[in-house]
Coordinates of C-alpha atoms in Angstrom, one line a residue:
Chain A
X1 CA 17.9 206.2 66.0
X2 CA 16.7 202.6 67.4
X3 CA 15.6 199.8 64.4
X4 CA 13.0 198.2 66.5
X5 CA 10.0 200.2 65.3
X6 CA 7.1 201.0 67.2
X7 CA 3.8 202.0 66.0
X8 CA 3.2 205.3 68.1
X9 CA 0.5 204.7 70.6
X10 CA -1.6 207.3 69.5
X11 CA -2.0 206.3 66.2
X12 CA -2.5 202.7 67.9
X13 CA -5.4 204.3 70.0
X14 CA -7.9 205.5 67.4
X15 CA -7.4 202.8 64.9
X16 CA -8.2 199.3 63.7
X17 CA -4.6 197.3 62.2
X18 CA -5.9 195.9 59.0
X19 CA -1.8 194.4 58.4
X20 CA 1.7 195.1 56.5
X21 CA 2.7 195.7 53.7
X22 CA 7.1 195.4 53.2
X23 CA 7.5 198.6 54.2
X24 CA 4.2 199.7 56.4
X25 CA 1.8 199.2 58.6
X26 CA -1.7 199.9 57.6
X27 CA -4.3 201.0 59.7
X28 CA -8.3 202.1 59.4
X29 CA -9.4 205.2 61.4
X30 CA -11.9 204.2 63.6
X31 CA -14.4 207.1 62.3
X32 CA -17.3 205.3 60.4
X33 CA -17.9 209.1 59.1
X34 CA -14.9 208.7 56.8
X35 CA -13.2 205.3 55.1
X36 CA -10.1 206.5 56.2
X37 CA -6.7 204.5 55.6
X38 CA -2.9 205.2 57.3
X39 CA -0.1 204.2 56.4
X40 CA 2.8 204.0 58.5
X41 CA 6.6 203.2 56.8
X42 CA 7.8 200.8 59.9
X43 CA 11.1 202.7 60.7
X44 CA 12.1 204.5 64.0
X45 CA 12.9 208.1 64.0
X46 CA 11.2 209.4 60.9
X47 CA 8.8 212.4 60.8
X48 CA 9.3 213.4 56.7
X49 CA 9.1 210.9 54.0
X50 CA 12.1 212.7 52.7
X51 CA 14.2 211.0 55.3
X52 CA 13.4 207.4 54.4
X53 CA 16.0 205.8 52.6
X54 CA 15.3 206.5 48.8
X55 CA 14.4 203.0 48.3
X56 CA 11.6 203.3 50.7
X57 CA 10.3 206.9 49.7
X58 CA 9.6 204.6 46.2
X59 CA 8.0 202.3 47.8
X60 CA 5.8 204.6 50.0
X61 CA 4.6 206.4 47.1
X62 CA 4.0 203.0 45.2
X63 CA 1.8 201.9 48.0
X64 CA 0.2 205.2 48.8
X65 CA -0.9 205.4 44.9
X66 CA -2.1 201.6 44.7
X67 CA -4.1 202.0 47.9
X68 CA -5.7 205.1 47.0
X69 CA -7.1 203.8 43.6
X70 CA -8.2 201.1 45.1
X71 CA -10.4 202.8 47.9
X72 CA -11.6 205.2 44.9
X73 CA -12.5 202.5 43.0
X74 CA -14.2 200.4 45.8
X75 CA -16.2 203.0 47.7
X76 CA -17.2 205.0 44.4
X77 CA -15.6 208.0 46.1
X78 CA -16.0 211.5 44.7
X79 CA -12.3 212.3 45.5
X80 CA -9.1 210.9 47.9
X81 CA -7.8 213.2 50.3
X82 CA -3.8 212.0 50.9
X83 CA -1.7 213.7 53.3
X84 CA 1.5 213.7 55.4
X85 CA 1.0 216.1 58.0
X86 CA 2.0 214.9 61.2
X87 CA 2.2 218.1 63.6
X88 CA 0.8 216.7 66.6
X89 CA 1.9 213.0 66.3
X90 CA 5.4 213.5 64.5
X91 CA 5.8 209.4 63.2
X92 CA 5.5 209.8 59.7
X93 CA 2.3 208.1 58.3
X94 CA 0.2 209.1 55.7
X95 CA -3.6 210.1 55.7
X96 CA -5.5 208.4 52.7
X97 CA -9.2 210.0 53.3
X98 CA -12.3 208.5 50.9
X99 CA -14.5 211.7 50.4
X100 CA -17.7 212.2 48.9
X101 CA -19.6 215.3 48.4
X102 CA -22.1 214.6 50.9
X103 CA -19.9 213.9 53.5
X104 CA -19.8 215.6 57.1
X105 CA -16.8 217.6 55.9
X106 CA -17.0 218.4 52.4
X107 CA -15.8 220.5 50.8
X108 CA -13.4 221.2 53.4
X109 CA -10.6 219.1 55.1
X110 CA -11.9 216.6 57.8
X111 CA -9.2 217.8 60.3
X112 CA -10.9 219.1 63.4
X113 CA -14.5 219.0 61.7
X114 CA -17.5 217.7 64.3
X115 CA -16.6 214.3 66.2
X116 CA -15.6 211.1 65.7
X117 CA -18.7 208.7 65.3
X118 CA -16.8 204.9 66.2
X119 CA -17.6 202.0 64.2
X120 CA -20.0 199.2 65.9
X121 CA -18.2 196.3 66.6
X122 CA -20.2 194.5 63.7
X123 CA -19.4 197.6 61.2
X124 CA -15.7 197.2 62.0
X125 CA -15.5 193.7 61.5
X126 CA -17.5 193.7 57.8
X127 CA -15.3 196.6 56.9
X128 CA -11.9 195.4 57.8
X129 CA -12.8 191.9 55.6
X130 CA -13.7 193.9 52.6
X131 CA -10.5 196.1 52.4
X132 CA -8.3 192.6 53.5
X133 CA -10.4 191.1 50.7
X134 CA -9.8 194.4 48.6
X135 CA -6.3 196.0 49.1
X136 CA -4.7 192.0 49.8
X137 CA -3.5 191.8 46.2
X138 CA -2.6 195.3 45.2
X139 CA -0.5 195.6 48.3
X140 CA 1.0 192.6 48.8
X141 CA -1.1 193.3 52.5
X142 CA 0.1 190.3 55.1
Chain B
X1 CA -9.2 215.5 27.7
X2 CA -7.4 218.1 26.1
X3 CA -3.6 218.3 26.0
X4 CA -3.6 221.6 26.2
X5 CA -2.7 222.8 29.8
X6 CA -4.6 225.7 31.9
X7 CA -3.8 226.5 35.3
X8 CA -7.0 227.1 37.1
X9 CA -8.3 230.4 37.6
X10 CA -8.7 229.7 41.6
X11 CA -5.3 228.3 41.8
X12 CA -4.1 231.2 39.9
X13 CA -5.6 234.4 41.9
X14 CA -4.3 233.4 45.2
X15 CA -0.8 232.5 44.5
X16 CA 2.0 233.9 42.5
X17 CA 4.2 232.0 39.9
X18 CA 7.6 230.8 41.0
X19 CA 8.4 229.4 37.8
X20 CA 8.1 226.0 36.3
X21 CA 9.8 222.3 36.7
X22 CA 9.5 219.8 33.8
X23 CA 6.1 218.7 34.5
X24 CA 4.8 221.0 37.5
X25 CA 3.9 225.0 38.1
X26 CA 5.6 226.2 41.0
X27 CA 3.2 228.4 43.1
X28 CA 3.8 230.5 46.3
X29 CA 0.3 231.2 48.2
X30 CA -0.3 234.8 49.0
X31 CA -0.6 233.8 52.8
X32 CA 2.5 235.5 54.7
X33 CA 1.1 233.7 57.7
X34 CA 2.7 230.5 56.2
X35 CA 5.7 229.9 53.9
X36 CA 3.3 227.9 51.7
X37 CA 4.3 225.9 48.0
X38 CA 2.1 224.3 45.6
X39 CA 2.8 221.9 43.3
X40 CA 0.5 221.8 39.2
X41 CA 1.9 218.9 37.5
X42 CA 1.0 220.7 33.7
X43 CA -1.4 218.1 32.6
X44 CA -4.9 218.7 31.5
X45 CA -7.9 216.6 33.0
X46 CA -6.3 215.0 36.3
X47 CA -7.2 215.4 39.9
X48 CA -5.7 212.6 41.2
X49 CA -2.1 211.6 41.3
X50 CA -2.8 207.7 40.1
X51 CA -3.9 209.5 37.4
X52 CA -0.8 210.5 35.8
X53 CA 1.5 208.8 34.0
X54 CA 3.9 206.1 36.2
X55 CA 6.5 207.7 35.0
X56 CA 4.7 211.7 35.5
X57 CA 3.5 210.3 39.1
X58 CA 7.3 209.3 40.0
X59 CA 8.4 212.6 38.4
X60 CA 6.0 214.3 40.7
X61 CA 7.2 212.4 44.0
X62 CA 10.4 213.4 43.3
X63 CA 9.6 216.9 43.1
X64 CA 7.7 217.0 46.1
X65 CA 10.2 215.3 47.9
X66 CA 13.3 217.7 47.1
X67 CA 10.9 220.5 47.1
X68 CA 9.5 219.8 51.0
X69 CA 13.5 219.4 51.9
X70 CA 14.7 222.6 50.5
X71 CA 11.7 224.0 52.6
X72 CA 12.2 222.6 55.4
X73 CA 16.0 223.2 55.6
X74 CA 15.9 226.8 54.1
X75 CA 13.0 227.9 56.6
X76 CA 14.2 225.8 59.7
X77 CA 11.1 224.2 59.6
X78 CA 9.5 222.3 62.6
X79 CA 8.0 220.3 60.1
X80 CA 6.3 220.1 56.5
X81 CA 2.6 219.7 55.6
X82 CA 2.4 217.6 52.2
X83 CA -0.9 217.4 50.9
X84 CA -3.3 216.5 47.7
X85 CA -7.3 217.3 48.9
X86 CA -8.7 219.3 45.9
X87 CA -11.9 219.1 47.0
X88 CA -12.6 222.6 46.0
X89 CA -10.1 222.9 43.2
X90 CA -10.3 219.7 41.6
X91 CA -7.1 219.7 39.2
X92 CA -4.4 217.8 40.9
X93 CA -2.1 220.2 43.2
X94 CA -0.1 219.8 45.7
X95 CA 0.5 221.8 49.0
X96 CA 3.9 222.0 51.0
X97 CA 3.4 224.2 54.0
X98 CA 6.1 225.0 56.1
X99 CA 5.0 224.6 59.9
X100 CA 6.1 226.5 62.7
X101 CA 5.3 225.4 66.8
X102 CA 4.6 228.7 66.9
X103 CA 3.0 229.3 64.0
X104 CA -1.3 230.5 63.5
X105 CA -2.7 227.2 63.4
X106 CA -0.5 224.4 65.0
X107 CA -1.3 221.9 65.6
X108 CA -4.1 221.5 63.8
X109 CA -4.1 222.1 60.2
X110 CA -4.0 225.7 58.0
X111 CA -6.9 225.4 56.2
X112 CA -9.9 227.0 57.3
X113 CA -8.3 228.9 60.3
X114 CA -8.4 232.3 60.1
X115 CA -8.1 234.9 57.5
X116 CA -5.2 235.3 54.8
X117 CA -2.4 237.7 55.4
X118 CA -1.5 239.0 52.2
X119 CA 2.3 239.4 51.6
X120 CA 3.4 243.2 51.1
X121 CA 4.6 243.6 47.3
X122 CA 8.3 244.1 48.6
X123 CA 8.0 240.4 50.9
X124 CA 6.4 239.2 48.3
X125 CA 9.6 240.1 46.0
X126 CA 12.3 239.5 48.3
X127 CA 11.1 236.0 49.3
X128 CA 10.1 234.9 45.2
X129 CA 14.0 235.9 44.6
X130 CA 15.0 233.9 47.7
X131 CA 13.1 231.1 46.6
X132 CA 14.0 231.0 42.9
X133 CA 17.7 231.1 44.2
X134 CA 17.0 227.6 46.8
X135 CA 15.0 225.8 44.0
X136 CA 16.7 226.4 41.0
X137 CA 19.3 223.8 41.2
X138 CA 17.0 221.3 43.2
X139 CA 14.2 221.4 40.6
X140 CA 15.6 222.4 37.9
X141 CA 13.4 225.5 37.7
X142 CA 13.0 227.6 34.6

């Protein structure tokens, strides 16, 4: 197990990097059907939060519960979706999914449902400022 | 919000009762196509784990953390699926599925694919005593 962490390039691929926290990287799906958050704990070799340090399992679920009441709270979403599942790309990071109950999915998962619709440069851009603006204080986001 | 606590009804009729920890139901999904746990926490009126207690949402992290490692260990696990949706069940639960390269719907996720395999009434038995003997200790099962 290396400690130089690397963000798997997959994850890298179909996301925007909206910064770090102490422990993880935080990124925004680029799929403007869902506000869609990750986060990623930046250590090498872990596929289950049970095999971060305990220390850092804290701190994950401290973040994951501070971001996901603040993306409630800011887009007025009918529920959070949060999930570690992580069978195809096998870094651990955590799925924090804003759903509403008129969204492409609901009231299913959004796993595997229709296609990905990308953000326009311009969407992206307004989007990422807001959650800076937004999650900056309650996550300590750098 | 009342303080009385009622599992509901749609958790209930798929599943059978494992037993209980200090503030969850332990629930085995009748699916035999996937070793398959759910986490209640036994508190009336939530569906979303910010909304607990700090000290109830540490309590459940804990839980779900020793819980998914038992799983994983006791089933050889390629990996564990740890999940809050509720989007059709709105009280707050908690699913840990055991996943398996080999298994019905990898690597995508469970929900949705297929149809339930219902476990015969002697699996069902044999793997409840199995699992009531791997749990006990971890989470303090009653």
């Amino acid at each position: 197990m290396s400690d130089i962490f690397e963000l798997d390039p997959r994850l890298a691929a179909g996301t925007f990097s909206v910064g770090s926290t102490s422990l993880s990287r935080v990124l925004l799906m680029n799929d403007a059907r869902f506000p869609w958050i990750i986060l990623v704990p930046a250590r090498e070799g872990v596929s289950e939060p049970f095999q971060l340090a305990l220390s850092e399992q804290e701190a994950l679920w401290r973040e994951s519960m501070v971001l996901a009441k603040a993306l409630k709270r800011y887009f007025e979403a009918d529920k959070l979706n949060i999930a570690a599942l992580g069978n195809q790309v096998s870094q651990l990071h955590v799925h924090h999914i804003v759903r509403f109950r008129n969204d492409d999915a609901w009231p299913g998962p959004v796993w595997g449902v229709g296609s990905t619709v990308t953000y326009t440069e311009a969407a992206a851009e307004a989007l990422m400022d807001d959650l800076r603006r937004v999650l900056r204080e309650p996550l300590a986001l750098r």
